[in-house]
Amino acid sequence: MTAFFADLLDDFLSPAFLEKVRVKFHYEETQAEALKAVAEEMYPLLCREAFWERRRAEGQAVERAEDELPACLTSLSETQYERVVMSLGAGLDALQERYSGQGRLSQSYMLEVLAGELLMQGYGAYNRYIAETTVWHVARYHFPGSEEAYPLEMLPDLLKGFTGQVTCNEAFCMIPKKSVVFVSELTQDEKMRCEGICIGCNSAHCANRAAGDSREKQLWARMADVPLGYGYSRILGKL
């Protein structure tokens, strides 16, 4: 288990990050202080509990219980796969429940969007880590429930072998809620490069690429009723 990306946590309370979240989620300037107050309550919990883990395979199938994987995860000479889990910890769940129990729904939603934005940035930080510390780079993410080869039912197996701090129940809801797990497809092919779960990315070869900034705004604006992909759904606590 590795502590969550230090550069992201260092930036979490910065005016630039908070202003980005305020503008992105259409908060008024008068709500900036309230947003900052929620972030300040989240920060010590994040520093204490947020983490990420990876289970990498070198020239063989990604690790799994019984040392077995679906054929779709068999490692190829130019491609390898690894399982990755990122979590912001159980403390945020407890804080959000406290907000809700006190009827502070605005603060509860602010926590949701701040946590979501931090997890979103985690994808890019993971990509940079892989590029800087290995000979590989990320070509694509695969989320359980997002495609036929990666059914949601494989979620318990994907979580096996990690520290156990992230689990899922029988309904495949992850605990803690502010957690994501995915299979990262790694390659050395420069034509295949994913910069993250990155709306507006200019890489035409990235399989995770979304249509554009307008689509992002629609997703966030209608998050209550738009069917979201697994990555967004996990970040927003909808699975």
JSON list of C-alpha atoms in Angstrom, two decimals:
[
{"chain": "A", "resi": 1, "resn": "MET", "atom": "CA", "xyz": [0.00, 0.00, 0.00]},
{"chain": "A", "resi": 2, "resn": "THR", "atom": "CA", "xyz": [1.31, 3.41, -0.98]},
{"chain": "A", "resi": 3, "resn": "ALA", "atom": "CA", "xyz": [0.15, 6.77, 0.36]},
{"chain": "A", "resi": 4, "resn": "PHE", "atom": "CA", "xyz": [-1.93, 8.72, -2.14]},
{"chain": "A", "resi": 5, "resn": "PHE", "atom": "CA", "xyz": [-0.02, 10.90, -4.56]},
{"chain": "A", "resi": 6, "resn": "ALA", "atom": "CA", "xyz": [1.73, 13.54, -2.46]},
{"chain": "A", "resi": 7, "resn": "ASP", "atom": "CA", "xyz": [1.67, 16.25, -5.12]},
{"chain": "A", "resi": 8, "resn": "LEU", "atom": "CA", "xyz": [-2.12, 15.98, -5.38]},
{"chain": "A", "resi": 9, "resn": "LEU", "atom": "CA", "xyz": [-2.60, 16.15, -1.61]},
{"chain": "A", "resi": 10, "resn": "ASP", "atom": "CA", "xyz": [-0.19, 19.09, -1.39]},
{"chain": "A", "resi": 11, "resn": "ASP", "atom": "CA", "xyz": [-2.34, 20.92, -3.93]},
{"chain": "A", "resi": 12, "resn": "PHE", "atom": "CA", "xyz": [-5.71, 19.97, -2.42]},
{"chain": "A", "resi": 13, "resn": "LEU", "atom": "CA", "xyz": [-6.09, 23.11, -0.30]},
{"chain": "A", "resi": 14, "resn": "SER", "atom": "CA", "xyz": [-4.48, 25.45, -2.80]},
{"chain": "A", "resi": 15, "resn": "PRO", "atom": "CA", "xyz": [-6.52, 28.42, -4.05]},
{"chain": "A", "resi": 16, "resn": "ALA", "atom": "CA", "xyz": [-5.97, 27.22, -7.64]},
{"chain": "A", "resi": 17, "resn": "PHE", "atom": "CA", "xyz": [-7.45, 23.76, -7.01]},
{"chain": "A", "resi": 18, "resn": "LEU", "atom": "CA", "xyz": [-10.40, 25.06, -4.99]},
{"chain": "A", "resi": 19, "resn": "GLU", "atom": "CA", "xyz": [-11.16, 27.72, -7.60]},
{"chain": "A", "resi": 20, "resn": "LYS", "atom": "CA", "xyz": [-11.05, 25.10, -10.34]},
{"chain": "A", "resi": 21, "resn": "VAL", "atom": "CA", "xyz": [-13.60, 23.00, -8.46]},
{"chain": "A", "resi": 22, "resn": "ARG", "atom": "CA", "xyz": [-15.77, 26.03, -7.69]},
{"chain": "A", "resi": 23, "resn": "VAL", "atom": "CA", "xyz": [-15.94, 27.07, -11.33]},
{"chain": "A", "resi": 24, "resn": "LYS", "atom": "CA", "xyz": [-16.29, 23.54, -12.70]},
{"chain": "A", "resi": 25, "resn": "PHE", "atom": "CA", "xyz": [-19.26, 22.77, -10.49]},
{"chain": "A", "resi": 26, "resn": "HIS", "atom": "CA", "xyz": [-20.85, 26.19, -10.88]},
{"chain": "A", "resi": 27, "resn": "TYR", "atom": "CA", "xyz": [-20.57, 27.37, -7.29]},
{"chain": "A", "resi": 28, "resn": "GLU", "atom": "CA", "xyz": [-21.01, 31.09, -6.70]},
{"chain": "A", "resi": 29, "resn": "GLU", "atom": "CA", "xyz": [-18.07, 33.13, -5.44]},
{"chain": "A", "resi": 30, "resn": "THR", "atom": "CA", "xyz": [-19.97, 33.56, -2.19]},
{"chain": "A", "resi": 31, "resn": "GLN", "atom": "CA", "xyz": [-19.73, 29.79, -1.67]},
{"chain": "A", "resi": 32, "resn": "ALA", "atom": "CA", "xyz": [-15.94, 29.67, -1.98]},
{"chain": "A", "resi": 33, "resn": "GLU", "atom": "CA", "xyz": [-15.38, 29.87, 1.77]},
{"chain": "A", "resi": 34, "resn": "ALA", "atom": "CA", "xyz": [-17.82, 27.03, 2.44]},
{"chain": "A", "resi": 35, "resn": "LEU", "atom": "CA", "xyz": [-16.07, 24.90, -0.18]},
{"chain": "A", "resi": 36, "resn": "LYS", "atom": "CA", "xyz": [-12.72, 25.66, 1.43]},
{"chain": "A", "resi": 37, "resn": "ALA", "atom": "CA", "xyz": [-14.07, 24.76, 4.89]},
{"chain": "A", "resi": 38, "resn": "VAL", "atom": "CA", "xyz": [-15.19, 21.34, 3.64]},
{"chain": "A", "resi": 39, "resn": "ALA", "atom": "CA", "xyz": [-11.80, 20.77, 1.99]},
{"chain": "A", "resi": 40, "resn": "GLU", "atom": "CA", "xyz": [-10.05, 21.67, 5.25]},
{"chain": "A", "resi": 41, "resn": "GLU", "atom": "CA", "xyz": [-12.12, 19.07, 7.13]},
{"chain": "A", "resi": 42, "resn": "MET", "atom": "CA", "xyz": [-11.32, 16.48, 4.46]},
{"chain": "A", "resi": 43, "resn": "TYR", "atom": "CA", "xyz": [-7.59, 17.15, 4.31]},
{"chain": "A", "resi": 44, "resn": "PRO", "atom": "CA", "xyz": [-6.36, 15.48, 7.53]},
{"chain": "A", "resi": 45, "resn": "LEU", "atom": "CA", "xyz": [-8.47, 12.42, 6.73]},
{"chain": "A", "resi": 46, "resn": "LEU", "atom": "CA", "xyz": [-6.95, 12.23, 3.26]},
{"chain": "A", "resi": 47, "resn": "CYS", "atom": "CA", "xyz": [-3.41, 12.57, 4.59]},
{"chain": "A", "resi": 48, "resn": "ARG", "atom": "CA", "xyz": [-4.03, 9.77, 7.07]},
{"chain": "A", "resi": 49, "resn": "GLU", "atom": "CA", "xyz": [-6.07, 7.32, 4.98]},
{"chain": "A", "resi": 50, "resn": "ALA", "atom": "CA", "xyz": [-5.86, 7.92, 1.21]},
{"chain": "A", "resi": 51, "resn": "PHE", "atom": "CA", "xyz": [-3.75, 5.37, -0.65]},
{"chain": "A", "resi": 52, "resn": "TRP", "atom": "CA", "xyz": [-3.27, 3.44, -3.87]},
{"chain": "A", "resi": 53, "resn": "GLU", "atom": "CA", "xyz": [-1.93, 0.01, -4.77]},
{"chain": "A", "resi": 54, "resn": "ARG", "atom": "CA", "xyz": [-0.94, -1.86, -7.90]},
{"chain": "A", "resi": 55, "resn": "ARG", "atom": "CA", "xyz": [-0.36, -5.48, -8.69]},
{"chain": "A", "resi": 56, "resn": "ARG", "atom": "CA", "xyz": [1.87, -5.75, -11.73]},
{"chain": "A", "resi": 57, "resn": "ALA", "atom": "CA", "xyz": [2.75, -8.73, -13.94]},
{"chain": "A", "resi": 58, "resn": "GLU", "atom": "CA", "xyz": [6.10, -9.02, -15.70]},
{"chain": "A", "resi": 59, "resn": "GLY", "atom": "CA", "xyz": [5.69, -11.06, -18.85]},
{"chain": "A", "resi": 60, "resn": "GLN", "atom": "CA", "xyz": [2.81, -13.09, -17.43]},
{"chain": "A", "resi": 61, "resn": "ALA", "atom": "CA", "xyz": [-0.85, -12.81, -16.58]},
{"chain": "A", "resi": 62, "resn": "VAL", "atom": "CA", "xyz": [-1.89, -10.25, -13.99]},
{"chain": "A", "resi": 63, "resn": "GLU", "atom": "CA", "xyz": [-2.04, -11.77, -10.51]},
{"chain": "A", "resi": 64, "resn": "ARG", "atom": "CA", "xyz": [-5.39, -13.06, -9.36]},
{"chain": "A", "resi": 65, "resn": "ALA", "atom": "CA", "xyz": [-6.79, -15.58, -6.90]},
{"chain": "A", "resi": 66, "resn": "GLU", "atom": "CA", "xyz": [-5.91, -19.13, -8.03]},
{"chain": "A", "resi": 67, "resn": "ASP", "atom": "CA", "xyz": [-3.36, -17.44, -10.36]},
{"chain": "A", "resi": 68, "resn": "GLU", "atom": "CA", "xyz": [-5.99, -17.34, -13.06]},
{"chain": "A", "resi": 69, "resn": "LEU", "atom": "CA", "xyz": [-7.31, -14.57, -15.32]},
{"chain": "A", "resi": 70, "resn": "PRO", "atom": "CA", "xyz": [-9.76, -14.33, -18.19]},
{"chain": "A", "resi": 71, "resn": "ALA", "atom": "CA", "xyz": [-8.14, -14.67, -21.59]},
{"chain": "A", "resi": 72, "resn": "CYS", "atom": "CA", "xyz": [-8.64, -10.94, -22.10]},
{"chain": "A", "resi": 73, "resn": "LEU", "atom": "CA", "xyz": [-5.99, -10.24, -19.44]},
{"chain": "A", "resi": 74, "resn": "THR", "atom": "CA", "xyz": [-3.29, -12.53, -20.77]},
{"chain": "A", "resi": 75, "resn": "SER", "atom": "CA", "xyz": [-0.09, -10.53, -21.16]},
{"chain": "A", "resi": 76, "resn": "LEU", "atom": "CA", "xyz": [1.32, -10.10, -24.65]},
{"chain": "A", "resi": 77, "resn": "SER", "atom": "CA", "xyz": [4.85, -9.26, -25.74]},
{"chain": "A", "resi": 78, "resn": "GLU", "atom": "CA", "xyz": [4.00, -5.59, -26.38]},
{"chain": "A", "resi": 79, "resn": "THR", "atom": "CA", "xyz": [1.30, -5.32, -23.73]},
{"chain": "A", "resi": 80, "resn": "GLN", "atom": "CA", "xyz": [0.95, -6.08, -20.06]},
{"chain": "A", "resi": 81, "resn": "TYR", "atom": "CA", "xyz": [-1.79, -5.53, -17.55]},
{"chain": "A", "resi": 82, "resn": "GLU", "atom": "CA", "xyz": [-1.98, -4.61, -13.90]},
{"chain": "A", "resi": 83, "resn": "ARG", "atom": "CA", "xyz": [-4.74, -4.16, -11.36]},
{"chain": "A", "resi": 84, "resn": "VAL", "atom": "CA", "xyz": [-4.89, -0.83, -9.58]},
{"chain": "A", "resi": 85, "resn": "VAL", "atom": "CA", "xyz": [-6.96, 0.31, -6.62]},
{"chain": "A", "resi": 86, "resn": "MET", "atom": "CA", "xyz": [-7.18, 3.90, -5.35]},
{"chain": "A", "resi": 87, "resn": "SER", "atom": "CA", "xyz": [-9.09, 4.92, -2.24]},
{"chain": "A", "resi": 88, "resn": "LEU", "atom": "CA", "xyz": [-9.57, 8.12, -0.27]},
{"chain": "A", "resi": 89, "resn": "GLY", "atom": "CA", "xyz": [-10.37, 6.14, 2.87]},
{"chain": "A", "resi": 90, "resn": "ALA", "atom": "CA", "xyz": [-13.29, 5.43, 5.17]},
{"chain": "A", "resi": 91, "resn": "GLY", "atom": "CA", "xyz": [-12.96, 8.74, 7.01]},
{"chain": "A", "resi": 92, "resn": "LEU", "atom": "CA", "xyz": [-14.58, 10.64, 4.16]},
{"chain": "A", "resi": 93, "resn": "ASP", "atom": "CA", "xyz": [-17.57, 8.29, 4.22]},
{"chain": "A", "resi": 94, "resn": "ALA", "atom": "CA", "xyz": [-18.02, 8.98, 7.93]},
{"chain": "A", "resi": 95, "resn": "LEU", "atom": "CA", "xyz": [-17.66, 12.73, 7.43]},
{"chain": "A", "resi": 96, "resn": "GLN", "atom": "CA", "xyz": [-20.19, 12.72, 4.60]},
{"chain": "A", "resi": 97, "resn": "GLU", "atom": "CA", "xyz": [-22.63, 10.69, 6.69]},
{"chain": "A", "resi": 98, "resn": "ARG", "atom": "CA", "xyz": [-22.22, 13.22, 9.50]},
{"chain": "A", "resi": 99, "resn": "TYR", "atom": "CA", "xyz": [-22.98, 16.08, 7.11]},
{"chain": "A", "resi": 100, "resn": "SER", "atom": "CA", "xyz": [-26.09, 14.26, 5.86]},
{"chain": "A", "resi": 101, "resn": "GLY", "atom": "CA", "xyz": [-27.23, 13.38, 9.37]},
{"chain": "A", "resi": 102, "resn": "GLN", "atom": "CA", "xyz": [-26.98, 17.04, 10.34]},
{"chain": "A", "resi": 103, "resn": "GLY", "atom": "CA", "xyz": [-28.96, 18.09, 7.27]},
{"chain": "A", "resi": 104, "resn": "ARG", "atom": "CA", "xyz": [-25.90, 19.80, 5.77]},
{"chain": "A", "resi": 105, "resn": "LEU", "atom": "CA", "xyz": [-26.62, 18.56, 2.27]},
{"chain": "A", "resi": 106, "resn": "SER", "atom": "CA", "xyz": [-24.66, 21.34, 0.60]},
{"chain": "A", "resi": 107, "resn": "GLN", "atom": "CA", "xyz": [-21.50, 20.32, 2.47]},
{"chain": "A", "resi": 108, "resn": "SER", "atom": "CA", "xyz": [-22.19, 16.67, 1.66]},
{"chain": "A", "resi": 109, "resn": "TYR", "atom": "CA", "xyz": [-22.29, 17.47, -2.05]},
{"chain": "A", "resi": 110, "resn": "MET", "atom": "CA", "xyz": [-19.19, 19.65, -1.79]},
{"chain": "A", "resi": 111, "resn": "LEU", "atom": "CA", "xyz": [-17.34, 16.70, -0.28]},
{"chain": "A", "resi": 112, "resn": "GLU", "atom": "CA", "xyz": [-18.57, 14.55, -3.16]},
{"chain": "A", "resi": 113, "resn": "VAL", "atom": "CA", "xyz": [-17.26, 16.84, -5.87]},
{"chain": "A", "resi": 114, "resn": "LEU", "atom": "CA", "xyz": [-13.96, 17.55, -4.09]},
{"chain": "A", "resi": 115, "resn": "ALA", "atom": "CA", "xyz": [-13.33, 13.83, -3.63]},
{"chain": "A", "resi": 116, "resn": "GLY", "atom": "CA", "xyz": [-14.37, 13.13, -7.20]},
{"chain": "A", "resi": 117, "resn": "GLU", "atom": "CA", "xyz": [-12.00, 15.73, -8.59]},
{"chain": "A", "resi": 118, "resn": "LEU", "atom": "CA", "xyz": [-9.13, 14.38, -6.48]},
{"chain": "A", "resi": 119, "resn": "LEU", "atom": "CA", "xyz": [-9.76, 10.82, -7.67]},
{"chain": "A", "resi": 120, "resn": "MET", "atom": "CA", "xyz": [-10.01, 12.07, -11.24]},
{"chain": "A", "resi": 121, "resn": "GLN", "atom": "CA", "xyz": [-6.57, 13.60, -10.88]},
{"chain": "A", "resi": 122, "resn": "GLY", "atom": "CA", "xyz": [-5.34, 10.30, -9.48]},
{"chain": "A", "resi": 123, "resn": "TYR", "atom": "CA", "xyz": [-5.57, 8.70, -12.91]},
{"chain": "A", "resi": 124, "resn": "GLY", "atom": "CA", "xyz": [-3.15, 11.21, -14.38]},
{"chain": "A", "resi": 125, "resn": "ALA", "atom": "CA", "xyz": [-0.82, 10.86, -11.39]},
{"chain": "A", "resi": 126, "resn": "TYR", "atom": "CA", "xyz": [-0.82, 7.09, -11.82]},
{"chain": "A", "resi": 127, "resn": "ASN", "atom": "CA", "xyz": [-0.01, 7.51, -15.52]},
{"chain": "A", "resi": 128, "resn": "ARG", "atom": "CA", "xyz": [2.92, 9.77, -14.70]},
{"chain": "A", "resi": 129, "resn": "TYR", "atom": "CA", "xyz": [4.19, 7.29, -12.12]},
{"chain": "A", "resi": 130, "resn": "ILE", "atom": "CA", "xyz": [4.17, 4.45, -14.65]},
{"chain": "A", "resi": 131, "resn": "ALA", "atom": "CA", "xyz": [5.88, 6.56, -17.31]},
{"chain": "A", "resi": 132, "resn": "GLU", "atom": "CA", "xyz": [8.55, 7.80, -14.91]},
{"chain": "A", "resi": 133, "resn": "THR", "atom": "CA", "xyz": [9.35, 4.54, -13.12]},
{"chain": "A", "resi": 134, "resn": "THR", "atom": "CA", "xyz": [8.90, 1.85, -15.79]},
{"chain": "A", "resi": 135, "resn": "VAL", "atom": "CA", "xyz": [9.53, 1.33, -19.49]},
{"chain": "A", "resi": 136, "resn": "TRP", "atom": "CA", "xyz": [5.76, 1.25, -20.05]},
{"chain": "A", "resi": 137, "resn": "HIS", "atom": "CA", "xyz": [2.99, 3.80, -20.35]},
{"chain": "A", "resi": 138, "resn": "VAL", "atom": "CA", "xyz": [-0.79, 3.54, -20.05]},
{"chain": "A", "resi": 139, "resn": "ALA", "atom": "CA", "xyz": [-2.67, 2.72, -23.23]},
{"chain": "A", "resi": 140, "resn": "ARG", "atom": "CA", "xyz": [-6.11, 2.19, -21.74]},
{"chain": "A", "resi": 141, "resn": "TYR", "atom": "CA", "xyz": [-8.14, 1.65, -18.61]},
{"chain": "A", "resi": 142, "resn": "HIS", "atom": "CA", "xyz": [-10.60, -1.22, -18.22]},
{"chain": "A", "resi": 143, "resn": "PHE", "atom": "CA", "xyz": [-13.28, -0.89, -15.55]},
{"chain": "A", "resi": 144, "resn": "PRO", "atom": "CA", "xyz": [-15.42, -3.78, -14.29]},
{"chain": "A", "resi": 145, "resn": "GLY", "atom": "CA", "xyz": [-18.88, -3.34, -15.69]},
{"chain": "A", "resi": 146, "resn": "SER", "atom": "CA", "xyz": [-17.74, -1.07, -18.52]},
{"chain": "A", "resi": 147, "resn": "GLU", "atom": "CA", "xyz": [-17.41, -3.66, -21.30]},
{"chain": "A", "resi": 148, "resn": "GLU", "atom": "CA", "xyz": [-18.33, -7.25, -22.02]},
{"chain": "A", "resi": 149, "resn": "ALA", "atom": "CA", "xyz": [-14.86, -8.64, -21.35]},
{"chain": "A", "resi": 150, "resn": "TYR", "atom": "CA", "xyz": [-14.81, -6.95, -17.92]},
{"chain": "A", "resi": 151, "resn": "PRO", "atom": "CA", "xyz": [-18.13, -7.79, -16.23]},
{"chain": "A", "resi": 152, "resn": "LEU", "atom": "CA", "xyz": [-18.99, -6.19, -12.92]},
{"chain": "A", "resi": 153, "resn": "GLU", "atom": "CA", "xyz": [-18.99, -9.66, -11.38]},
{"chain": "A", "resi": 154, "resn": "MET", "atom": "CA", "xyz": [-15.20, -9.76, -11.64]},
{"chain": "A", "resi": 155, "resn": "LEU", "atom": "CA", "xyz": [-14.90, -6.94, -9.09]},
{"chain": "A", "resi": 156, "resn": "PRO", "atom": "CA", "xyz": [-14.32, -9.20, -6.04]},
{"chain": "A", "resi": 157, "resn": "ASP", "atom": "CA", "xyz": [-11.51, -11.00, -7.84]},
{"chain": "A", "resi": 158, "resn": "LEU", "atom": "CA", "xyz": [-9.90, -7.73, -8.89]},
{"chain": "A", "resi": 159, "resn": "LEU", "atom": "CA", "xyz": [-9.78, -6.69, -5.23]},
{"chain": "A", "resi": 160, "resn": "LYS", "atom": "CA", "xyz": [-8.14, -9.89, -4.03]},
{"chain": "A", "resi": 161, "resn": "GLY", "atom": "CA", "xyz": [-4.49, -9.72, -3.10]},
{"chain": "A", "resi": 162, "resn": "PHE", "atom": "CA", "xyz": [-4.52, -6.08, -2.02]},
{"chain": "A", "resi": 163, "resn": "THR", "atom": "CA", "xyz": [-4.31, -4.97, 1.60]},
{"chain": "A", "resi": 164, "resn": "GLY", "atom": "CA", "xyz": [-8.01, -5.59, 2.20]},
{"chain": "A", "resi": 165, "resn": "GLN", "atom": "CA", "xyz": [-8.80, -2.00, 3.06]},
{"chain": "A", "resi": 166, "resn": "VAL", "atom": "CA", "xyz": [-11.06, -1.84, 0.01]},
{"chain": "A", "resi": 167, "resn": "THR", "atom": "CA", "xyz": [-13.82, -4.42, -0.27]},
{"chain": "A", "resi": 168, "resn": "CYS", "atom": "CA", "xyz": [-17.17, -4.78, -2.00]},
{"chain": "A", "resi": 169, "resn": "ASN", "atom": "CA", "xyz": [-20.51, -6.13, -0.85]},
{"chain": "A", "resi": 170, "resn": "GLU", "atom": "CA", "xyz": [-22.81, -8.58, -2.61]},
{"chain": "A", "resi": 171, "resn": "ALA", "atom": "CA", "xyz": [-24.27, -5.74, -4.68]},
{"chain": "A", "resi": 172, "resn": "PHE", "atom": "CA", "xyz": [-20.72, -4.87, -5.89]},
{"chain": "A", "resi": 173, "resn": "CYS", "atom": "CA", "xyz": [-20.70, -1.58, -4.00]},
{"chain": "A", "resi": 174, "resn": "MET", "atom": "CA", "xyz": [-17.15, -0.72, -2.98]},
{"chain": "A", "resi": 175, "resn": "ILE", "atom": "CA", "xyz": [-16.24, 0.15, 0.59]},
{"chain": "A", "resi": 176, "resn": "PRO", "atom": "CA", "xyz": [-14.97, 2.81, 1.26]},
{"chain": "A", "resi": 177, "resn": "LYS", "atom": "CA", "xyz": [-17.21, 4.54, -1.26]},
{"chain": "A", "resi": 178, "resn": "LYS", "atom": "CA", "xyz": [-14.55, 6.96, -2.53]},
{"chain": "A", "resi": 179, "resn": "SER", "atom": "CA", "xyz": [-12.58, 4.13, -4.13]},
{"chain": "A", "resi": 180, "resn": "VAL", "atom": "CA", "xyz": [-11.91, 2.92, -7.65]},
{"chain": "A", "resi": 181, "resn": "VAL", "atom": "CA", "xyz": [-10.40, -0.25, -9.07]},
{"chain": "A", "resi": 182, "resn": "PHE", "atom": "CA", "xyz": [-9.42, -0.85, -12.67]},
{"chain": "A", "resi": 183, "resn": "VAL", "atom": "CA", "xyz": [-7.23, -2.86, -14.97]},
{"chain": "A", "resi": 184, "resn": "SER", "atom": "CA", "xyz": [-4.52, -0.78, -16.59]},
{"chain": "A", "resi": 185, "resn": "GLU", "atom": "CA", "xyz": [-3.36, -1.82, -20.05]},
{"chain": "A", "resi": 186, "resn": "LEU", "atom": "CA", "xyz": [0.30, -0.92, -20.42]},
{"chain": "A", "resi": 187, "resn": "THR", "atom": "CA", "xyz": [2.24, -0.68, -23.66]},
{"chain": "A", "resi": 188, "resn": "GLN", "atom": "CA", "xyz": [5.43, 0.65, -25.21]},
{"chain": "A", "resi": 189, "resn": "ASP", "atom": "CA", "xyz": [3.62, 1.68, -28.39]},
{"chain": "A", "resi": 190, "resn": "GLU", "atom": "CA", "xyz": [3.84, 5.47, -28.61]},
{"chain": "A", "resi": 191, "resn": "LYS", "atom": "CA", "xyz": [0.73, 5.56, -30.80]},
{"chain": "A", "resi": 192, "resn": "MET", "atom": "CA", "xyz": [-1.32, 4.24, -27.91]},
{"chain": "A", "resi": 193, "resn": "ARG", "atom": "CA", "xyz": [-1.19, 6.60, -24.97]},
{"chain": "A", "resi": 194, "resn": "CYS", "atom": "CA", "xyz": [-3.95, 7.48, -22.51]},
{"chain": "A", "resi": 195, "resn": "GLU", "atom": "CA", "xyz": [-3.36, 10.59, -20.42]},
{"chain": "A", "resi": 196, "resn": "GLY", "atom": "CA", "xyz": [-6.00, 9.65, -17.88]},
{"chain": "A", "resi": 197, "resn": "ILE", "atom": "CA", "xyz": [-9.76, 9.80, -17.62]},
{"chain": "A", "resi": 198, "resn": "CYS", "atom": "CA", "xyz": [-9.34, 13.00, -19.52]},
{"chain": "A", "resi": 199, "resn": "ILE", "atom": "CA", "xyz": [-12.24, 14.84, -21.09]},
{"chain": "A", "resi": 200, "resn": "GLY", "atom": "CA", "xyz": [-11.04, 16.94, -23.99]},
{"chain": "A", "resi": 201, "resn": "CYS", "atom": "CA", "xyz": [-7.81, 14.98, -24.52]},
{"chain": "A", "resi": 202, "resn": "ASN", "atom": "CA", "xyz": [-6.38, 15.52, -28.00]},
{"chain": "A", "resi": 203, "resn": "SER", "atom": "CA", "xyz": [-5.06, 11.96, -28.32]},
{"chain": "A", "resi": 204, "resn": "ALA", "atom": "CA", "xyz": [-7.13, 10.38, -31.07]},
{"chain": "A", "resi": 205, "resn": "HIS", "atom": "CA", "xyz": [-5.65, 6.97, -30.24]},
{"chain": "A", "resi": 206, "resn": "CYS", "atom": "CA", "xyz": [-6.81, 6.94, -26.62]},
{"chain": "A", "resi": 207, "resn": "ALA", "atom": "CA", "xyz": [-9.65, 4.47, -26.10]},
{"chain": "A", "resi": 208, "resn": "ASN", "atom": "CA", "xyz": [-10.79, 6.28, -22.95]},
{"chain": "A", "resi": 209, "resn": "ARG", "atom": "CA", "xyz": [-11.04, 9.61, -24.75]},
{"chain": "A", "resi": 210, "resn": "ALA", "atom": "CA", "xyz": [-14.37, 11.39, -24.38]},
{"chain": "A", "resi": 211, "resn": "ALA", "atom": "CA", "xyz": [-15.98, 13.64, -26.94]},
{"chain": "A", "resi": 212, "resn": "GLY", "atom": "CA", "xyz": [-15.16, 17.04, -25.50]},
{"chain": "A", "resi": 213, "resn": "ASP", "atom": "CA", "xyz": [-15.60, 19.66, -22.82]},
{"chain": "A", "resi": 214, "resn": "SER", "atom": "CA", "xyz": [-19.27, 20.15, -23.64]},
{"chain": "A", "resi": 215, "resn": "ARG", "atom": "CA", "xyz": [-19.91, 16.49, -22.89]},
{"chain": "A", "resi": 216, "resn": "GLU", "atom": "CA", "xyz": [-18.14, 16.84, -19.55]},
{"chain": "A", "resi": 217, "resn": "LYS", "atom": "CA", "xyz": [-20.35, 19.74, -18.57]},
{"chain": "A", "resi": 218, "resn": "GLN", "atom": "CA", "xyz": [-23.44, 17.72, -19.49]},
{"chain": "A", "resi": 219, "resn": "LEU", "atom": "CA", "xyz": [-22.25, 14.78, -17.39]},
{"chain": "A", "resi": 220, "resn": "TRP", "atom": "CA", "xyz": [-21.65, 16.84, -14.28]},
{"chain": "A", "resi": 221, "resn": "ALA", "atom": "CA", "xyz": [-24.75, 18.98, -14.73]},
{"chain": "A", "resi": 222, "resn": "ARG", "atom": "CA", "xyz": [-26.99, 15.92, -15.10]},
{"chain": "A", "resi": 223, "resn": "MET", "atom": "CA", "xyz": [-25.08, 13.55, -12.83]},
{"chain": "A", "resi": 224, "resn": "ALA", "atom": "CA", "xyz": [-28.26, 12.51, -11.04]},
{"chain": "A", "resi": 225, "resn": "ASP", "atom": "CA", "xyz": [-29.90, 10.97, -14.10]},
{"chain": "A", "resi": 226, "resn": "VAL", "atom": "CA", "xyz": [-27.24, 10.28, -16.74]},
{"chain": "A", "resi": 227, "resn": "PRO", "atom": "CA", "xyz": [-26.07, 6.65, -17.05]},
{"chain": "A", "resi": 228, "resn": "LEU", "atom": "CA", "xyz": [-22.37, 6.95, -16.27]},
{"chain": "A", "resi": 229, "resn": "GLY", "atom": "CA", "xyz": [-19.49, 4.66, -17.14]},
{"chain": "A", "resi": 230, "resn": "TYR", "atom": "CA", "xyz": [-17.92, 2.67, -14.32]},
{"chain": "A", "resi": 231, "resn": "GLY", "atom": "CA", "xyz": [-15.06, 5.13, -13.83]},
{"chain": "A", "resi": 232, "resn": "TYR", "atom": "CA", "xyz": [-17.35, 8.13, -13.37]},
{"chain": "A", "resi": 233, "resn": "SER", "atom": "CA", "xyz": [-19.86, 6.09, -11.40]},
{"chain": "A", "resi": 234, "resn": "ARG", "atom": "CA", "xyz": [-17.21, 4.91, -8.95]},
{"chain": "A", "resi": 235, "resn": "ILE", "atom": "CA", "xyz": [-15.85, 8.41, -8.50]},
{"chain": "A", "resi": 236, "resn": "LEU", "atom": "CA", "xyz": [-19.30, 9.83, -7.88]},
{"chain": "A", "resi": 237, "resn": "GLY", "atom": "CA", "xyz": [-20.21, 7.06, -5.43]},
{"chain": "A", "resi": 238, "resn": "LYS", "atom": "CA", "xyz": [-22.98, 5.65, -7.60]},
{"chain": "A", "resi": 239, "resn": "LEU", "atom": "CA", "xyz": [-21.75, 2.02, -7.45]}
]
